[in-house]
Coordinates of C-alpha atoms and ligand atoms in Angstrom, one line a residue:
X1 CA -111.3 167.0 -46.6
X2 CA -109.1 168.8 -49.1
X3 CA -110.0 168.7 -53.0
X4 CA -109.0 165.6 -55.1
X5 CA -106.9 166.5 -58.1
X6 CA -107.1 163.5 -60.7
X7 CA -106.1 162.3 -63.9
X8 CA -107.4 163.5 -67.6
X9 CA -108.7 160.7 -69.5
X10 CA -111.0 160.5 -72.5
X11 CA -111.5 164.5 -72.5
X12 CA -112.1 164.6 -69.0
X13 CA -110.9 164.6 -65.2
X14 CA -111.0 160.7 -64.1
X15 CA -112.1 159.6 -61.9
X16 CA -114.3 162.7 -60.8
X17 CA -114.4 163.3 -56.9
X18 CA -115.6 159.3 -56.1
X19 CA -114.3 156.8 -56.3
X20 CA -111.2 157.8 -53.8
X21 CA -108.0 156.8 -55.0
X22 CA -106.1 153.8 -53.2
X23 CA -102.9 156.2 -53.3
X24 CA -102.6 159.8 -52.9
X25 CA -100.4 162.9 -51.9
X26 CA -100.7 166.0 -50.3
X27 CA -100.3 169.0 -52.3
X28 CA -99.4 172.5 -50.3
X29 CA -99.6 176.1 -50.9
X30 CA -96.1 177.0 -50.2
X31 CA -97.0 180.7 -49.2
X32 CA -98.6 179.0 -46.1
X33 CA -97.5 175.9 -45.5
X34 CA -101.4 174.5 -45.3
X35 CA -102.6 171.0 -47.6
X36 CA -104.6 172.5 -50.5
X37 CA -105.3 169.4 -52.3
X38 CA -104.7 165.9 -52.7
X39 CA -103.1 164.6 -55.6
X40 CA -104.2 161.1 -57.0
X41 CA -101.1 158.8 -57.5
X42 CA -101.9 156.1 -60.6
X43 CA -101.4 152.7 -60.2
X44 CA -100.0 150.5 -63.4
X45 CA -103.3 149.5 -64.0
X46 CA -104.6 153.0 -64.5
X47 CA -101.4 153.9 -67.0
X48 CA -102.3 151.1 -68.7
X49 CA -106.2 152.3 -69.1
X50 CA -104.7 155.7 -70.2
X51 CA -102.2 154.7 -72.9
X52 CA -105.0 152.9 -74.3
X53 CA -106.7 155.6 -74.9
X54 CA -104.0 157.1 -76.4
X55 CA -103.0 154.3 -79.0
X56 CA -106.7 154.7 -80.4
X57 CA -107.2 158.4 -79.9
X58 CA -103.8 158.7 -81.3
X59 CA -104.1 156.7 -84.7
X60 CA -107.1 158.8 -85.9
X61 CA -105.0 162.0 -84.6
X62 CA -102.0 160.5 -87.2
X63 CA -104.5 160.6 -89.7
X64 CA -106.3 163.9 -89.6
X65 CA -105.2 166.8 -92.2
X66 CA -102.3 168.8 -91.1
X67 CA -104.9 171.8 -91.7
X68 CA -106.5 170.5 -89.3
X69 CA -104.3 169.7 -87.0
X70 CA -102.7 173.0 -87.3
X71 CA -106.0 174.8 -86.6
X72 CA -106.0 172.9 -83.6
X73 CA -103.0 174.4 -82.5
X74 CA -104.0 178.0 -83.3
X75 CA -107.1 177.5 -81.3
X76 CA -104.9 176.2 -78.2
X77 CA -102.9 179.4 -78.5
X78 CA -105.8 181.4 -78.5
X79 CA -107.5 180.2 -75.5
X80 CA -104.4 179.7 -73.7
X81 CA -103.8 183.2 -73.8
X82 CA -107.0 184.2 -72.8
X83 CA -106.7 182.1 -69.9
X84 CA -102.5 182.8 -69.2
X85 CA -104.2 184.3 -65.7
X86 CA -105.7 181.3 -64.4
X87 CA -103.0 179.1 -65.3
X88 CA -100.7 181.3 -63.7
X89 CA -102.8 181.6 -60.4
X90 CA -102.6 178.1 -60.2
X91 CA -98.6 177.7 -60.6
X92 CA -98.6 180.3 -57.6
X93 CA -100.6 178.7 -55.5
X94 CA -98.6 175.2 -55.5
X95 CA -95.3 176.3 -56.8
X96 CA -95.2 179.5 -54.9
X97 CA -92.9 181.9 -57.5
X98 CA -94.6 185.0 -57.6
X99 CA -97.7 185.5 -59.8
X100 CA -95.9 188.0 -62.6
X101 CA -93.2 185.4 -62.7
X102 CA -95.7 183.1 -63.4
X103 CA -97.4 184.9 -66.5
X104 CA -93.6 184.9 -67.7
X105 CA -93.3 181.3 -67.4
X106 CA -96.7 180.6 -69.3
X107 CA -95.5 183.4 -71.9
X108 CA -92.5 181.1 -72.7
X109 CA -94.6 178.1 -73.1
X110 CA -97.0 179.9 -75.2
X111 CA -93.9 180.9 -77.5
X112 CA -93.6 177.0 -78.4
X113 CA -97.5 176.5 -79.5
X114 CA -96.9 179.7 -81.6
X115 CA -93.9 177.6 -83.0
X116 CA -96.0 174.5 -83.6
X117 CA -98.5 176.2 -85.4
X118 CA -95.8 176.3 -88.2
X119 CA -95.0 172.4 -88.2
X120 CA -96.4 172.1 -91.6
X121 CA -93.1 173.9 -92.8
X122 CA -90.9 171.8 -90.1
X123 CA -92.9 168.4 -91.5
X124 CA -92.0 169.3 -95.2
X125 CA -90.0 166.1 -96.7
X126 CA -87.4 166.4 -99.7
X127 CA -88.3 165.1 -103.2
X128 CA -85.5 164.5 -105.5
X129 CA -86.8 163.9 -109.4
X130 CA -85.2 161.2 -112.0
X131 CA -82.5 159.8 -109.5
X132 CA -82.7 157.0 -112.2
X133 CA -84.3 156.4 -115.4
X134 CA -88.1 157.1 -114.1
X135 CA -87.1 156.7 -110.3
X136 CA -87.8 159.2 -107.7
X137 CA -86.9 159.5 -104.1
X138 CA -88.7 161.8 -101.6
X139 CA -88.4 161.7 -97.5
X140 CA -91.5 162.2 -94.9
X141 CA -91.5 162.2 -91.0
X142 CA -94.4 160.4 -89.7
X143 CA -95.8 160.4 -86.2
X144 CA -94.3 158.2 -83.4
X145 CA -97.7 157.2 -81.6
X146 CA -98.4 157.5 -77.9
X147 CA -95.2 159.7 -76.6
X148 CA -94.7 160.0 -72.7
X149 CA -93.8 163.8 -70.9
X150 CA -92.5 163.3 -67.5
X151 CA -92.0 167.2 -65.8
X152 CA -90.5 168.6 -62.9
X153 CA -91.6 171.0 -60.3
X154 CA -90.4 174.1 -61.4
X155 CA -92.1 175.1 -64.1
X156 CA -95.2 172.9 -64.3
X157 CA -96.8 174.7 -67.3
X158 CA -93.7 175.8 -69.3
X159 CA -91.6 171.9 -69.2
X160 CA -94.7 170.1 -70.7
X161 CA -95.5 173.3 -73.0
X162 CA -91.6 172.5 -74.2
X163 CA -92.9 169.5 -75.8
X164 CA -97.0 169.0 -75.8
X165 CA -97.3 171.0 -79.0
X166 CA -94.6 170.0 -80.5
X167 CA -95.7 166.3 -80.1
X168 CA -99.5 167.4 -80.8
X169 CA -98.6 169.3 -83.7
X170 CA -96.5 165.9 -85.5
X171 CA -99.9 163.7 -85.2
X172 CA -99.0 161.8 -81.9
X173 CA -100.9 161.3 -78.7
X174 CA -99.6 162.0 -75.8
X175 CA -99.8 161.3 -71.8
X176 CA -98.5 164.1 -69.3
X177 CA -97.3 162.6 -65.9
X178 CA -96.8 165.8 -64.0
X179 CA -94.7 166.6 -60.5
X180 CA -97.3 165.4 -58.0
X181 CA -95.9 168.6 -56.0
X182 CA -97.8 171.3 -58.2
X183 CA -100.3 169.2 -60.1
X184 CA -103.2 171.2 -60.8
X185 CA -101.8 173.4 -64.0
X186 CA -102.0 170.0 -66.2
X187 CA -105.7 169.9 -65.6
X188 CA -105.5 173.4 -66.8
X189 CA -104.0 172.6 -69.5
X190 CA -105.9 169.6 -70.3
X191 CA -109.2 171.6 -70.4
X192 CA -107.8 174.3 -72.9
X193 CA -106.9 171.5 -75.2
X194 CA -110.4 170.6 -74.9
X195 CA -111.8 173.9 -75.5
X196 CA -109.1 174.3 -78.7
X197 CA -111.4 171.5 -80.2
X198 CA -108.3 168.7 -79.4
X199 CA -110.0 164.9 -79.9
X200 CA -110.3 163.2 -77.0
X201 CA -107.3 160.6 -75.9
X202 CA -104.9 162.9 -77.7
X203 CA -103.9 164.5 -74.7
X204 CA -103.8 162.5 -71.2
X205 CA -102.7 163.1 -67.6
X206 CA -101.6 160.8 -65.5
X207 CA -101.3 161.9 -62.0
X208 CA -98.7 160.0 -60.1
X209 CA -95.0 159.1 -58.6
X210 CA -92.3 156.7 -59.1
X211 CA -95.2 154.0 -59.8
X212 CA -96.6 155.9 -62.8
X213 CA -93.3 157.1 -64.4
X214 CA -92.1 153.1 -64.3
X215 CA -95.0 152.2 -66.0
X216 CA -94.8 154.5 -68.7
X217 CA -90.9 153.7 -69.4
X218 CA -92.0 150.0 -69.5
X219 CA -95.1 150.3 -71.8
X220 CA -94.8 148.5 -74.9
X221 CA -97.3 151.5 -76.5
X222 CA -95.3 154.4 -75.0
X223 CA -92.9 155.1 -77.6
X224 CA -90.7 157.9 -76.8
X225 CA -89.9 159.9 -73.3
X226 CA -89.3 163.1 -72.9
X227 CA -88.4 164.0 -69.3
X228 CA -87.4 167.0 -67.4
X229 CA -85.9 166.6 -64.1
X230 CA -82.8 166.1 -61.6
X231 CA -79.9 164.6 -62.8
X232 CA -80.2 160.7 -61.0
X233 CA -83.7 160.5 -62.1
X234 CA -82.9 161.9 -65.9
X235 CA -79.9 159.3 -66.0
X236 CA -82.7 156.2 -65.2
X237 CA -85.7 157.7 -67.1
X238 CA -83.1 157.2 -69.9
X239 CA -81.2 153.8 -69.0
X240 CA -84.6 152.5 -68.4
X241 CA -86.6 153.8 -71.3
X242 CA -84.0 152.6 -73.7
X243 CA -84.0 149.2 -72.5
X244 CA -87.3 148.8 -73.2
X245 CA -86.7 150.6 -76.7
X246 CA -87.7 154.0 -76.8
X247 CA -86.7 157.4 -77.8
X248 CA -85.5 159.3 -75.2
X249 CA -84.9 162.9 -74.1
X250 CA -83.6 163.1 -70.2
X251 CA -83.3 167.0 -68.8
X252 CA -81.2 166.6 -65.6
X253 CA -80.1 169.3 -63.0
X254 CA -77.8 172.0 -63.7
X255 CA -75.1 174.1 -61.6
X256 CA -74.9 177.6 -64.1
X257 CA -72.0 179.8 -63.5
X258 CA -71.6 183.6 -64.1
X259 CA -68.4 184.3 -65.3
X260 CA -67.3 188.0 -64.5
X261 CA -64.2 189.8 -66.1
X262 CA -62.6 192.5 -64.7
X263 CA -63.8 194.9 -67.8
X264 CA -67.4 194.5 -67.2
X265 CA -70.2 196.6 -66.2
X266 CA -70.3 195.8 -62.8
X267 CA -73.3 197.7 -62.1
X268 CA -75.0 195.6 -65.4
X269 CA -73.6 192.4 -63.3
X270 CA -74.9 193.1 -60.1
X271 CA -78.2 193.9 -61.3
X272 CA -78.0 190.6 -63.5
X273 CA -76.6 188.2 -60.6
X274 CA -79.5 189.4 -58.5
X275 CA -81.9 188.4 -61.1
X276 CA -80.6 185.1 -61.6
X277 CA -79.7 183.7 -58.7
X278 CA -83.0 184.9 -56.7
X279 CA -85.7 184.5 -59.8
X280 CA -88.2 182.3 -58.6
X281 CA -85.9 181.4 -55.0
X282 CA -83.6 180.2 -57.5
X283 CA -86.2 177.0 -58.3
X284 CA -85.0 177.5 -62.3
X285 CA -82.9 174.7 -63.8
X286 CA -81.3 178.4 -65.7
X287 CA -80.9 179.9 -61.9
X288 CA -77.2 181.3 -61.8
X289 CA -75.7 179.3 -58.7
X290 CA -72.1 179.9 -58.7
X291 CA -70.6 183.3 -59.6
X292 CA -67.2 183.1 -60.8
X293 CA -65.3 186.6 -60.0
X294 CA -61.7 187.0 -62.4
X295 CA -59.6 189.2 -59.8
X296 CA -59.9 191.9 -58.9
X297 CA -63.6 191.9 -59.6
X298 CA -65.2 190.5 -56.2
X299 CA -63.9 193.0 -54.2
X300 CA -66.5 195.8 -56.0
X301 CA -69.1 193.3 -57.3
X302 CA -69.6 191.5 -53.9
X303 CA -71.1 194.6 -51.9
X304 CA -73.2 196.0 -55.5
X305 CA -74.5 192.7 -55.2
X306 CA -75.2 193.2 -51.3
X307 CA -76.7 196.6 -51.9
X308 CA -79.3 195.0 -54.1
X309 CA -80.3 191.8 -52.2
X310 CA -81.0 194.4 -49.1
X311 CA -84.1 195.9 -51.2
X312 CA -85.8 192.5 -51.8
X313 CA -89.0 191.7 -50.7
X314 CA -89.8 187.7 -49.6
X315 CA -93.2 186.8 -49.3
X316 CA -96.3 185.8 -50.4
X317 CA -96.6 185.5 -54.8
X318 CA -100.1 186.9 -54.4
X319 CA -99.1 190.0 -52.2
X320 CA -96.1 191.8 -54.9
X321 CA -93.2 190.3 -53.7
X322 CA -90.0 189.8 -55.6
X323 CA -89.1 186.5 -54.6
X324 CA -91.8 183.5 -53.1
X325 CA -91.0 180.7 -50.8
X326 CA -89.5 177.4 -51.5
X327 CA -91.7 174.3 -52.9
X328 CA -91.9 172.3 -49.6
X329 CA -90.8 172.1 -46.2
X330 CA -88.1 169.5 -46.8
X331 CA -87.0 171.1 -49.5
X332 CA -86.6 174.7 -48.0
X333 CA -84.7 173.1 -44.7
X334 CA -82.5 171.1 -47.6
X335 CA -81.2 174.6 -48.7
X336 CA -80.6 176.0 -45.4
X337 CA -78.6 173.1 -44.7
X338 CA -76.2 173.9 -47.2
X339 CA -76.0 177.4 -46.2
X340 CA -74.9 175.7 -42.8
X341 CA -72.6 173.5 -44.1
X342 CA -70.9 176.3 -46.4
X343 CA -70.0 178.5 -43.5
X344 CA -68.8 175.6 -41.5
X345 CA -66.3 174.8 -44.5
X346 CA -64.8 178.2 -44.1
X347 CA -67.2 180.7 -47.1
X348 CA -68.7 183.9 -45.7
X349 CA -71.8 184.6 -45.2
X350 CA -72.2 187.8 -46.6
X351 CA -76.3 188.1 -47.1
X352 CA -78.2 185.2 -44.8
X353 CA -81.2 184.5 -46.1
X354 CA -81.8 181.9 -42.6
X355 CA -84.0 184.7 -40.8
X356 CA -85.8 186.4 -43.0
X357 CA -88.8 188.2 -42.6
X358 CA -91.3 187.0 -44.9
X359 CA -94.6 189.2 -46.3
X360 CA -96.8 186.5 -45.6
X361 CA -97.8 183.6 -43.4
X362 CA -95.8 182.2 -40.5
X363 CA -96.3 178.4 -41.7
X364 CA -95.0 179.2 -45.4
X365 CA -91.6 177.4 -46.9
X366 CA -89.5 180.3 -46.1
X367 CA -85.8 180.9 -47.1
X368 CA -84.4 184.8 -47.8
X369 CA -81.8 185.6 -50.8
X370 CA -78.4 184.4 -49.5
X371 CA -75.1 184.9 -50.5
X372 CA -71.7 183.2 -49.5
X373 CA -68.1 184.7 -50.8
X374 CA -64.8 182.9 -50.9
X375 CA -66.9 179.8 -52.0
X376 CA -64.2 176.8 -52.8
X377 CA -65.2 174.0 -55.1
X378 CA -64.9 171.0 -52.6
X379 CA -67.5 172.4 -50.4
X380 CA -71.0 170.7 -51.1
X381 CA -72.6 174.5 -51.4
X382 CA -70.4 174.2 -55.0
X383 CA -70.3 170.5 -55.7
X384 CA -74.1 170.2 -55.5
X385 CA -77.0 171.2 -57.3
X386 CA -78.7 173.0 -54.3
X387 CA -82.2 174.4 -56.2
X388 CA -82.4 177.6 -54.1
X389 CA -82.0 181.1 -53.6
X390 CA -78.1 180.5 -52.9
X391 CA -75.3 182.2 -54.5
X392 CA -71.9 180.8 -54.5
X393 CA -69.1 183.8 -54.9
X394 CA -66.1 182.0 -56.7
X395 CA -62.7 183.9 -56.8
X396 CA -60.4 182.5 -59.4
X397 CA -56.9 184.2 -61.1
X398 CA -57.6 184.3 -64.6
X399 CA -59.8 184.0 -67.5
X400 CA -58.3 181.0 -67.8
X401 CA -58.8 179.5 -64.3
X402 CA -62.4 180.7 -64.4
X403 CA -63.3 178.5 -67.6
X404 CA -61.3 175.2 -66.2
X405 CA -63.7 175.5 -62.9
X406 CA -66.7 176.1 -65.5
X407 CA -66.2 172.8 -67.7
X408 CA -64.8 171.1 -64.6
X409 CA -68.4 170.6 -63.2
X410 CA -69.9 168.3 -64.6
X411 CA -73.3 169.8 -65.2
X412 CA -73.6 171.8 -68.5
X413 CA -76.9 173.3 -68.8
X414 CA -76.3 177.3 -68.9
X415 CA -73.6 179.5 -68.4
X416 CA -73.1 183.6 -69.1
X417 CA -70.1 185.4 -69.4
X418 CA -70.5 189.2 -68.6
X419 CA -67.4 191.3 -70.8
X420 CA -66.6 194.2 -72.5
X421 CA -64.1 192.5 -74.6
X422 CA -66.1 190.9 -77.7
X423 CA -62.6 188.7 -78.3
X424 CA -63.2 187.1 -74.8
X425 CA -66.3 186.8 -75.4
X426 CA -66.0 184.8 -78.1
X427 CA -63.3 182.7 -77.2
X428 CA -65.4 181.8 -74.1
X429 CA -68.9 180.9 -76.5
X430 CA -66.5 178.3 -78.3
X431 CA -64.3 177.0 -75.2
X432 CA -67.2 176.0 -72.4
X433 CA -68.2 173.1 -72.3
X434 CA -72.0 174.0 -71.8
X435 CA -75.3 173.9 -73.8
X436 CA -76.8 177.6 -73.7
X437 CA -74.2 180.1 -73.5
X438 CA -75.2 184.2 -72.4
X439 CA -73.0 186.9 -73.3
X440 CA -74.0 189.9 -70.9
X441 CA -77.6 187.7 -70.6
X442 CA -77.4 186.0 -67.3
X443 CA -80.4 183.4 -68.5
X444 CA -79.6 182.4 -72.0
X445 CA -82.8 180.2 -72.4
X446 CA -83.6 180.0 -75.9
X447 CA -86.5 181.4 -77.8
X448 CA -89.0 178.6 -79.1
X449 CA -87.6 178.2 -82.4
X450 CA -84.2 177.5 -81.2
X451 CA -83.9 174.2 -79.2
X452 CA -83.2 174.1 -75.5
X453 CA -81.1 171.5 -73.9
X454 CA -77.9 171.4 -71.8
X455 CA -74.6 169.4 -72.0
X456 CA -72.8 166.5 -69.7
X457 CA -75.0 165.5 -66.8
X458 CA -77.5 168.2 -67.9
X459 CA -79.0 166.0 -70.4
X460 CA -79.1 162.3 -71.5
X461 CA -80.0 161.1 -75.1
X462 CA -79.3 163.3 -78.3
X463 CA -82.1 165.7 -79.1
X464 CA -82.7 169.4 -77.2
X465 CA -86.5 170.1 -76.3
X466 CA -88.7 171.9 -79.2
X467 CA -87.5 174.1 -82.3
X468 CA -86.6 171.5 -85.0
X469 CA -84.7 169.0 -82.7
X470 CA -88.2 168.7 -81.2
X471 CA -90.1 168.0 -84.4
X472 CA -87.5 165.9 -85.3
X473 CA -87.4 164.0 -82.0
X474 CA -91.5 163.5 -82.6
X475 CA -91.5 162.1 -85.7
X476 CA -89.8 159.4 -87.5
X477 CA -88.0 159.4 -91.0
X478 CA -88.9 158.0 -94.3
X479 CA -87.9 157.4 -97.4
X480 CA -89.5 156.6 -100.4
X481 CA -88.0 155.4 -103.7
X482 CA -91.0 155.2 -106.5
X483 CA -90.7 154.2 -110.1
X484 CA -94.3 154.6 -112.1
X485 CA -94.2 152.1 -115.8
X486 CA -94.6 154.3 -118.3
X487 CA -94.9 153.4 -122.4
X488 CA -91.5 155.1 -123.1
X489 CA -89.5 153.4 -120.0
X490 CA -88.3 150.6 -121.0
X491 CA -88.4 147.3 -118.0
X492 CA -85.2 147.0 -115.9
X493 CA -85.2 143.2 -116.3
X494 CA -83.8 141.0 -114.0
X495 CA -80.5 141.8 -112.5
X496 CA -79.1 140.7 -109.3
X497 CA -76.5 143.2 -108.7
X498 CA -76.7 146.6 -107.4
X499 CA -77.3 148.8 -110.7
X500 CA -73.7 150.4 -111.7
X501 CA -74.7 152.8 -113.9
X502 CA -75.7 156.0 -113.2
Ligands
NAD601 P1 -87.3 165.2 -59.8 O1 -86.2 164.5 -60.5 O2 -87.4 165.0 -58.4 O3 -88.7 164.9 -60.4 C1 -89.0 165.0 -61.8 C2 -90.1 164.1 -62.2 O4 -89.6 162.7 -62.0 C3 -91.4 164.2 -61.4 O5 -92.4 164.1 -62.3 C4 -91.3 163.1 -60.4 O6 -92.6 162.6 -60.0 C5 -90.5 162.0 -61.1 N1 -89.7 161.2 -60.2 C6 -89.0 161.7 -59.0 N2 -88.3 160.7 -58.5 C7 -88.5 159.6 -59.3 C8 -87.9 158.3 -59.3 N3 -87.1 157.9 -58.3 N4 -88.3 157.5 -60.3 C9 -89.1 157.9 -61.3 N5 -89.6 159.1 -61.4 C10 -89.3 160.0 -60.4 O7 -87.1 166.8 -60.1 P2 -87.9 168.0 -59.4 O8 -87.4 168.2 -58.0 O9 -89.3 167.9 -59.7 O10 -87.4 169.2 -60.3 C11 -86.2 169.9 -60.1 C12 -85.1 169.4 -60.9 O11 -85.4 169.5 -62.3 C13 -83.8 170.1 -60.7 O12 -82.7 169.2 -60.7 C14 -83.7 171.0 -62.0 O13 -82.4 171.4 -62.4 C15 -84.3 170.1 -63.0 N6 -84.7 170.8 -64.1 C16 -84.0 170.7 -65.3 C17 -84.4 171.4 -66.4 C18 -83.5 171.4 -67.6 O14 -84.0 171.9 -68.6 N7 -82.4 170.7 -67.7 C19 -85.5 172.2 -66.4 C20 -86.3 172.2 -65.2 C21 -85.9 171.5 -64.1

């Protein structure tokens, strides 16, 4: 029988290998299509037993020293990077992107604990002195409570490193509820929490599907969400979770487009399209998907880009390989459908990823680097987030043309523009209608310290993940107006108006 993989609670996996849980999922290595675990799906009554946990963990959390707290932090950067290898060997085997792409997502999650360890700077309140006669005013943000991260398949160490230290760091507890298709890197993560010297209760897992997710939007104790996900999902995660009166941050899906002019570097392009649109199969919600060619540019871009797709490798993450296989089997068949149903519209297939020869096992989730030209933007390849090693070649007139298709769609997540003219360049930055904007960067994900979040039906509620929109959406503002008798301050009396003079 395959290894259980079940929930963190109280400092520790729960329950251990017995009892079995009543619900429970298969968890694959994609590389070979065989069941390497089984994933425990909570029930409400188990969220329940873990947010309790949390709410007491969590006060005592709220009230330990920021010194503290911070060397907390500093401690889970430490061991962290001194286990980046296992946590990566873990995302390969369930997620299947290749291994070095793996240390590179848990490098961009370790970037955000490095920026946590500085939230005693970001937590600083204002004072302002003698407002009034003897009257002060000064500002703190104060800790939320139990906080709820809800995480998506793709990057199942980098997404709840976008906000676990951030949410750590502001004094709150908090309870992960990971993708129940690559599971195991939260117990990772849970134990080098533990090892940093993190109290008990103050970070949770809860292993677990639609059941677990409802019950944490509906918990009276769970008072904010942050979710990364696809874009029906993010829009309930929010809808819901504000009805019952929380906070919440909802990632959605994302379609990016690549904007080419006809004064670029196409060589610089080609190489760039290649590594965006086939980085990790194209599993990234930053993936480039569509690449929008201003005329004449296609015509030379199209076969550089061929060129390069001929000299990757598919196969196994373990093995070297530039690009893995897709997350499941429905999945992978879900992307080749829409490779199907693009050259049946009318696009060409120029690079068909439908036969490939992977480096690895017969059974794995396989699916080649494919590209279709003369893509249109009724056909479903364009008008859906497809989550897979598919480019879409666009052909459009004009600058102009290409930046109505761009904020036509309605995702708005990322978006590059490859130039040489810095006046283009600039116009497009201030024109699209799109979160994170590259110029000659085909992935413009921001550093830590910056805040990362798209536009439209990219992402629902207000605040971007981590840099200060995420210590601001982890804490909560207050404002204190104090006035200390003294012998020389003389007593306002009684008046019943609002004081008029200054
Ligand atoms: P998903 O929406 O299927 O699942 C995300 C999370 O929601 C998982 O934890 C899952 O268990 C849970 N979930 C799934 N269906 C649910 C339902 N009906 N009710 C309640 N909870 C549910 O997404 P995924 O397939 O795991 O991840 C890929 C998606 O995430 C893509 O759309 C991608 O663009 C998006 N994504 C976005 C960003 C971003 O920053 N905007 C980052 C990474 C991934």
């Amino acid at each position: 029988m395959s290894t259980l993989i079940p929930h963190w609670r109280a400092g520790a996996r729960w329950p251990g290998t017995t009892p079995e849980p009543e619900r429970y999922a298969d968890v694959h290595d994609p590389a070979t299509g065989q069941v390497s675990g089984r994933v425990a799906l909570a029930s409400g009554a188990e969220v329940d037993a873990v947010v309790a946990d949390a709410v007491a963990a969590g006060r005592e959390w709220a009230e330990t020293s920021l010194s503290r707290r911070t060397s907390v932090l500093f401690a889970f950067r430490e061991v962290l990077v001194r286990r980046r290898e296992e946590v990566a060997a873990a995302i390969t085997a369930e997620h299947g992107k290749v291994l070095d792409d793996a240390l590179g997502e848990v490098q961009r999650g370790l970037e955000v604990a490095e920026f946590a360890c500085g939230a005693p700077h970001l937590l600083k309140g204002g004072f302002s002195e003698g407002v009034s006669s003897g009257v002060d005013v000064y500002s703190i943000r104060q800790a939320l409570g139990v906080v709820a991260v809800i995480s998506p398949f793709n990057f199942p160490a980098m997404v709840p490193l976008w906000f676990v230290p951030v949410a750590i760091a502001c004094g709150n507890a908090v309870v992960l509820k990971p993708s129940e298709k690559d599971p195991s890197t939260s117990l990772l993560l849970a134990e080098i929490w533990a090892e940093a010297g993190l109290p008990d209760g103050v970070f949770n897992v809860v292993q677990g599907d639609k059941v677990a997710v409802d019950s944490l939007l509906t918990h009276r104790d769970v008072k904010a969400v942050s979710f990364v996900g696809s874009t029906p999902v993010a829009r309930y995660v929010y809808e819901t979770g504000t009805a019952h009166g929380k906070r919440v941050q909802a990632l959605g899906g994302a379609k990016n487009h690549m904007v080419v002019l006809p004064d670029a570097d196409l060589e610089a392009a080609a190489d760039a399209a290649v590594s965006a649109g086939f980085g990790s199969a194209g599993e990234r919600c930053m993936a480039i998907s569509a690449l929008v060619c201003v005329d004449p540019v296609a015509d030379r871009l199209v076969p550089l880009i061929a060129e390069r797709m001929a000299g990757l490798v598919t196969g196994d993450g373990r093995r070297g390989s530039d690009m893995g296989p897709l997350v499941t089997a429905t999945h992978r068949d879900k992307v080749a459908s829409y490779v199907d149903a693009g050259a049946e519209a009318g696009a060409s297939v120029v690079v068909d990823g439908r036969g490939v020869q992977p480096d690895g096992a017969e059974g794995g989730f396989w699916l080649g680097p494919t590209m279709l030209d003369h893509v249109e933007t009724s056909m479903s390849v364009y008008t859906d987030e497809i989550f897979g090693p598919v480019l879409s070649v666009l052909r459009v007139p004009s600058y102009d043309a290409a930046l109505d298709l761009v904020n036509a769609n309605p995702y708005g997540n990322g978006t590059a523009i490859f130039t040489h003219d810095g006046g283009a360049a600039r116009r497009f930055q201030h024109e699209v209608e799109v979160g994170m904007v590259g110029v000659n960067v085909p992935i413009p994900v921001p550093m830590a310290y910056y805040s990362f979040g798209g536009w439209k039906s990219s992402l629902f509620g207000d605040s971007h993940a981590h840099g200060t929109e995420g210590i601001h959406f982890f804490t909560r503002g207050k404002v204190v107006t104090s006035r200390w008798p003294t012998p020389d301050l003389p007593r306002p009396g009684i008046d019943l108006g609002f004081p008029q003079h200054r």
